[in-house]
């Protein structure tokens, strides 16, 4: 089955700098990779996702890159702001599988230092 | 943040008791999910349902039970067989169940066993 590893578990960056969180997956058939953000005491919310037919996707200050050969994908946040402080989760799934489920990484706590 | 609700927000249980966590959605979503979240870990799938009157076990279903009698409701019962039930429980729904659909989360229920 699919296994998703996420690194680092904690990331501290200076406000205004960039942050990068990386995830690796094991199932080469996986083709959908979302990223969720969970602020303290709140529910996870989708911030960006990518499908296996593209290598990169951007939405303002956030971007996700996918390397299918190496089976890893990364979240990039530029010009970090205090409101970016949260726990970020990556996930992977096989689209169309009758037993589909999202397999989640363990999360990265992002701390933005003022 | 409407659309998917969970109750109660906090729940205390004595050992040996069964408790039921409520999850309701008005998004007309076909699929619903229950996750367990423990500190430092990702989301672990307990049960999911792709359609009314049908559900499948996730990775950690032992000690839990669910029902899906209505499209909008997916209650989770934590039974006395669950050895370590203290955790944060998140319910989610998605429009489809074939994968690649955004999951919308409820606010969560924090269960504590006394």
Tab-separated table of C-alpha atoms in Angstrom:
chain	number	residue	atom	x	y	z
A	1	UNK	CA	0.000	0.000	0.000
A	2	UNK	CA	0.883	3.661	-0.180
A	3	UNK	CA	3.197	5.245	2.384
A	4	UNK	CA	3.845	8.971	2.655
A	5	UNK	CA	6.794	10.453	4.515
A	6	UNK	CA	6.975	14.154	5.282
A	7	UNK	CA	9.977	16.263	6.302
A	8	UNK	CA	10.825	18.192	8.337
A	9	UNK	CA	8.529	17.705	11.296
A	10	UNK	CA	9.190	21.279	12.426
A	11	UNK	CA	10.391	24.198	10.329
A	12	UNK	CA	11.224	27.624	11.676
A	13	UNK	CA	11.855	30.473	9.222
A	14	UNK	CA	12.248	34.215	9.439
A	15	UNK	CA	9.292	36.256	8.281
A	16	UNK	CA	9.773	37.106	4.632
A	17	UNK	CA	11.942	34.079	3.889
A	18	UNK	CA	10.839	31.003	1.944
A	19	UNK	CA	9.773	27.662	3.388
A	20	UNK	CA	9.945	24.274	1.710
A	21	UNK	CA	8.288	21.090	2.934
A	22	UNK	CA	8.970	17.772	1.228
A	23	UNK	CA	7.022	14.549	0.947
A	24	UNK	CA	7.882	11.213	-0.593
A	25	UNK	CA	5.448	8.487	-1.564
A	26	UNK	CA	5.872	4.819	-2.323
A	27	UNK	CA	3.084	3.880	-4.749
A	28	UNK	CA	4.022	4.819	-8.298
A	29	UNK	CA	0.319	4.622	-9.244
A	30	UNK	CA	-0.541	7.565	-6.982
A	31	UNK	CA	-1.718	10.486	-9.064
A	32	UNK	CA	-3.259	13.109	-6.786
A	33	UNK	CA	-1.288	15.057	-4.183
A	34	UNK	CA	-3.045	17.643	-2.013
A	35	UNK	CA	-1.642	19.880	0.691
A	36	UNK	CA	-3.729	20.869	3.690
A	37	UNK	CA	-3.104	23.591	6.254
A	38	UNK	CA	-4.304	23.271	9.834
A	39	UNK	CA	-4.101	26.346	12.013
A	40	UNK	CA	-4.031	25.845	15.756
A	41	UNK	CA	-7.386	24.630	17.007
A	42	UNK	CA	-8.955	24.684	13.552
A	43	UNK	CA	-9.863	22.176	10.894
A	44	UNK	CA	-7.534	21.209	8.023
A	45	UNK	CA	-8.199	23.079	4.796
A	46	UNK	CA	-6.962	22.410	1.279
A	47	UNK	CA	-4.480	25.037	0.126
A	48	UNK	CA	-3.180	23.555	-3.110
A	49	UNK	CA	-3.101	20.259	-4.955
A	50	UNK	CA	-1.402	18.754	-7.968
A	51	UNK	CA	-2.170	15.888	-10.273
A	52	UNK	CA	0.387	13.633	-11.863
A	53	UNK	CA	-0.004	15.086	-15.351
A	54	UNK	CA	1.727	18.330	-14.326
A	55	UNK	CA	5.053	19.086	-12.685
A	56	UNK	CA	4.293	22.361	-10.966
A	57	UNK	CA	1.356	24.453	-9.855
A	58	UNK	CA	1.355	27.929	-8.339
A	59	UNK	CA	-1.189	29.991	-6.457
A	60	UNK	CA	0.123	33.369	-5.390
A	61	UNK	CA	2.777	32.734	-2.712
A	62	UNK	CA	2.423	28.969	-2.636
A	63	UNK	CA	3.539	26.400	-5.165
A	64	UNK	CA	3.770	22.650	-5.348
A	65	UNK	CA	6.246	20.675	-7.439
A	66	UNK	CA	6.024	17.009	-8.330
A	67	UNK	CA	8.809	14.670	-9.398
A	68	UNK	CA	7.145	11.424	-10.472
A	69	UNK	CA	10.410	9.692	-11.234
A	70	UNK	CA	11.750	10.280	-7.751
A	71	UNK	CA	8.285	9.970	-6.206
A	72	UNK	CA	8.417	13.140	-4.222
A	73	UNK	CA	6.521	16.409	-4.109
A	74	UNK	CA	7.173	19.635	-2.277
A	75	UNK	CA	5.310	22.654	-0.980
A	76	UNK	CA	6.985	26.033	-1.429
A	77	UNK	CA	5.865	29.145	0.416
A	78	UNK	CA	7.533	32.416	-0.517
A	79	UNK	CA	7.579	35.706	1.390
A	80	UNK	CA	6.310	33.993	4.526
A	81	UNK	CA	3.964	35.881	6.805
A	82	UNK	CA	2.845	35.305	10.416
A	83	UNK	CA	-0.458	33.856	9.218
A	84	UNK	CA	1.464	31.071	7.493
A	85	UNK	CA	2.234	29.601	10.921
A	86	UNK	CA	0.358	26.295	11.031
A	87	UNK	CA	0.739	22.562	10.581
A	88	UNK	CA	0.918	21.478	6.958
A	89	UNK	CA	-0.037	17.999	5.800
A	90	UNK	CA	0.720	16.371	2.494
A	91	UNK	CA	-1.230	13.416	1.173
A	92	UNK	CA	-1.326	11.053	-1.773
A	93	UNK	CA	-4.004	8.968	-3.358
A	94	UNK	CA	-4.684	6.778	-6.337
A	95	UNK	CA	-7.495	8.253	-8.369
A	96	UNK	CA	-10.280	5.903	-9.314
A	97	UNK	CA	-9.289	3.043	-7.072
A	98	UNK	CA	-12.377	1.414	-5.589
A	99	UNK	CA	-10.539	1.300	-2.303
A	100	UNK	CA	-9.360	4.860	-2.641
A	101	UNK	CA	-8.233	6.707	0.406
A	102	UNK	CA	-5.909	9.591	1.108
A	103	UNK	CA	-2.677	8.557	2.782
A	104	UNK	CA	-1.375	11.400	4.928
A	105	UNK	CA	2.060	12.554	5.926
A	106	UNK	CA	2.731	13.140	9.626
A	107	UNK	CA	2.653	16.919	9.263
A	108	UNK	CA	5.106	19.801	9.434
A	109	UNK	CA	4.766	22.507	12.040
A	110	UNK	CA	5.784	25.762	10.358
A	111	UNK	CA	6.836	28.573	12.666
A	112	UNK	CA	7.285	32.069	11.263
A	113	UNK	CA	9.616	34.143	13.384
A	114	UNK	CA	8.968	37.904	13.434
B	1	UNK	CA	-17.186	27.607	7.859
B	2	UNK	CA	-20.594	26.017	7.381
B	3	UNK	CA	-21.291	22.865	5.469
B	4	UNK	CA	-20.017	20.153	7.777
B	5	UNK	CA	-20.597	20.131	11.493
B	6	UNK	CA	-19.531	17.929	14.363
B	7	UNK	CA	-20.849	17.648	17.866
B	8	UNK	CA	-20.010	17.804	20.622
B	9	UNK	CA	-16.821	19.854	20.530
B	10	UNK	CA	-15.550	18.230	23.714
B	11	UNK	CA	-16.559	14.843	25.064
B	12	UNK	CA	-15.565	13.048	28.203
B	13	UNK	CA	-16.049	9.340	28.587
B	14	UNK	CA	-15.597	6.958	31.446
B	15	UNK	CA	-13.796	3.728	30.758
B	16	UNK	CA	-16.157	1.015	29.577
B	17	UNK	CA	-18.669	3.404	28.036
B	18	UNK	CA	-19.620	3.687	24.397
B	19	UNK	CA	-19.939	7.198	22.999
B	20	UNK	CA	-21.253	8.475	19.673
B	21	UNK	CA	-19.797	11.419	17.793
B	22	UNK	CA	-22.071	13.254	15.408
B	23	UNK	CA	-21.154	14.403	11.894
B	24	UNK	CA	-23.590	16.175	9.583
B	25	UNK	CA	-23.063	17.796	6.171
B	26	UNK	CA	-25.354	19.859	3.977
B	27	UNK	CA	-23.016	19.899	0.976
B	28	UNK	CA	-24.804	17.037	-0.785
B	29	UNK	CA	-21.540	15.122	-0.781
B	30	UNK	CA	-21.561	11.409	-1.501
B	31	UNK	CA	-18.451	10.475	0.465
B	32	UNK	CA	-17.795	10.908	4.176
B	33	UNK	CA	-14.826	10.009	6.341
B	34	UNK	CA	-13.734	9.716	9.946
B	35	UNK	CA	-10.153	10.414	10.950
B	36	UNK	CA	-8.309	10.240	14.192
B	37	UNK	CA	-5.586	12.798	14.897
B	38	UNK	CA	-2.956	12.283	17.587
B	39	UNK	CA	-0.158	14.733	18.432
B	40	UNK	CA	2.773	14.470	16.054
B	41	UNK	CA	0.948	12.137	13.713
B	42	UNK	CA	-0.908	12.570	10.505
B	43	UNK	CA	-4.552	11.844	9.993
B	44	UNK	CA	-5.424	8.182	10.277
B	45	UNK	CA	-8.526	6.902	8.571
B	46	UNK	CA	-11.012	5.058	10.763
B	47	UNK	CA	-13.947	4.480	8.405
B	48	UNK	CA	-15.237	5.927	5.189
B	49	UNK	CA	-18.473	5.761	3.258
B	50	UNK	CA	-18.840	6.250	-0.473
B	51	UNK	CA	-22.609	5.984	-0.557
B	52	UNK	CA	-25.606	5.664	1.724
B	53	UNK	CA	-25.912	2.315	3.492
B	54	UNK	CA	-22.346	1.376	2.642
B	55	UNK	CA	-19.038	1.935	4.437
B	56	UNK	CA	-15.532	0.503	4.535
B	57	UNK	CA	-12.924	0.098	7.227
B	58	UNK	CA	-9.901	2.328	7.200
B	59	UNK	CA	-6.520	1.643	8.754
B	60	UNK	CA	-7.605	1.787	12.403
B	61	UNK	CA	-11.233	0.604	12.493
B	62	UNK	CA	-10.889	-1.705	15.509
B	63	UNK	CA	-12.969	-0.478	18.420
B	64	UNK	CA	-15.072	1.852	16.272
B	65	UNK	CA	-18.360	1.510	14.423
B	66	UNK	CA	-20.285	3.702	11.997
B	67	UNK	CA	-23.565	3.907	10.155
B	68	UNK	CA	-24.666	5.748	7.014
B	69	UNK	CA	-28.443	5.681	6.986
B	70	UNK	CA	-28.741	9.157	5.515
B	71	UNK	CA	-26.575	10.937	2.971
B	72	UNK	CA	-25.990	13.879	5.264
B	73	UNK	CA	-25.116	11.964	8.435
B	74	UNK	CA	-22.211	9.696	9.371
B	75	UNK	CA	-22.047	9.099	13.142
B	76	UNK	CA	-19.062	7.395	14.741
B	77	UNK	CA	-19.363	5.229	17.846
B	78	UNK	CA	-16.277	4.746	19.965
B	79	UNK	CA	-16.806	1.473	21.786
B	80	UNK	CA	-15.295	0.178	24.991
B	81	UNK	CA	-13.166	-2.104	22.835
B	82	UNK	CA	-11.086	0.881	21.722
B	83	UNK	CA	-8.135	0.711	24.105
B	84	UNK	CA	-6.822	4.223	23.718
B	85	UNK	CA	-9.662	6.445	22.526
B	86	UNK	CA	-8.396	9.783	23.812
B	87	UNK	CA	-7.782	11.787	20.638
B	88	UNK	CA	-9.064	14.474	18.320
B	89	UNK	CA	-11.624	13.143	15.841
B	90	UNK	CA	-12.231	14.777	12.498
B	91	UNK	CA	-15.071	14.100	10.116
B	92	UNK	CA	-14.774	15.030	6.438
B	93	UNK	CA	-16.788	14.821	3.255
B	94	UNK	CA	-16.080	15.038	-0.456
B	95	UNK	CA	-18.292	15.398	-3.469
B	96	UNK	CA	-17.168	12.097	-4.949
B	97	UNK	CA	-15.341	8.998	-3.837
B	98	UNK	CA	-13.129	8.177	-6.776
B	99	UNK	CA	-10.207	10.173	-5.438
B	100	UNK	CA	-8.931	13.571	-6.417
B	101	UNK	CA	-11.761	15.427	-4.689
B	102	UNK	CA	-11.185	18.027	-2.012
B	103	UNK	CA	-12.114	16.863	1.436
B	104	UNK	CA	-13.961	19.336	3.620
B	105	UNK	CA	-13.441	18.897	7.331
B	106	UNK	CA	-15.639	19.513	10.308
B	107	UNK	CA	-14.355	21.388	13.377
B	108	UNK	CA	-13.555	18.180	15.221
B	109	UNK	CA	-14.467	16.520	18.511
B	110	UNK	CA	-11.902	16.142	21.264
B	111	UNK	CA	-12.585	12.952	23.202
B	112	UNK	CA	-11.036	12.380	26.606
B	113	UNK	CA	-11.331	9.174	28.574
B	114	UNK	CA	-11.404	9.763	32.303
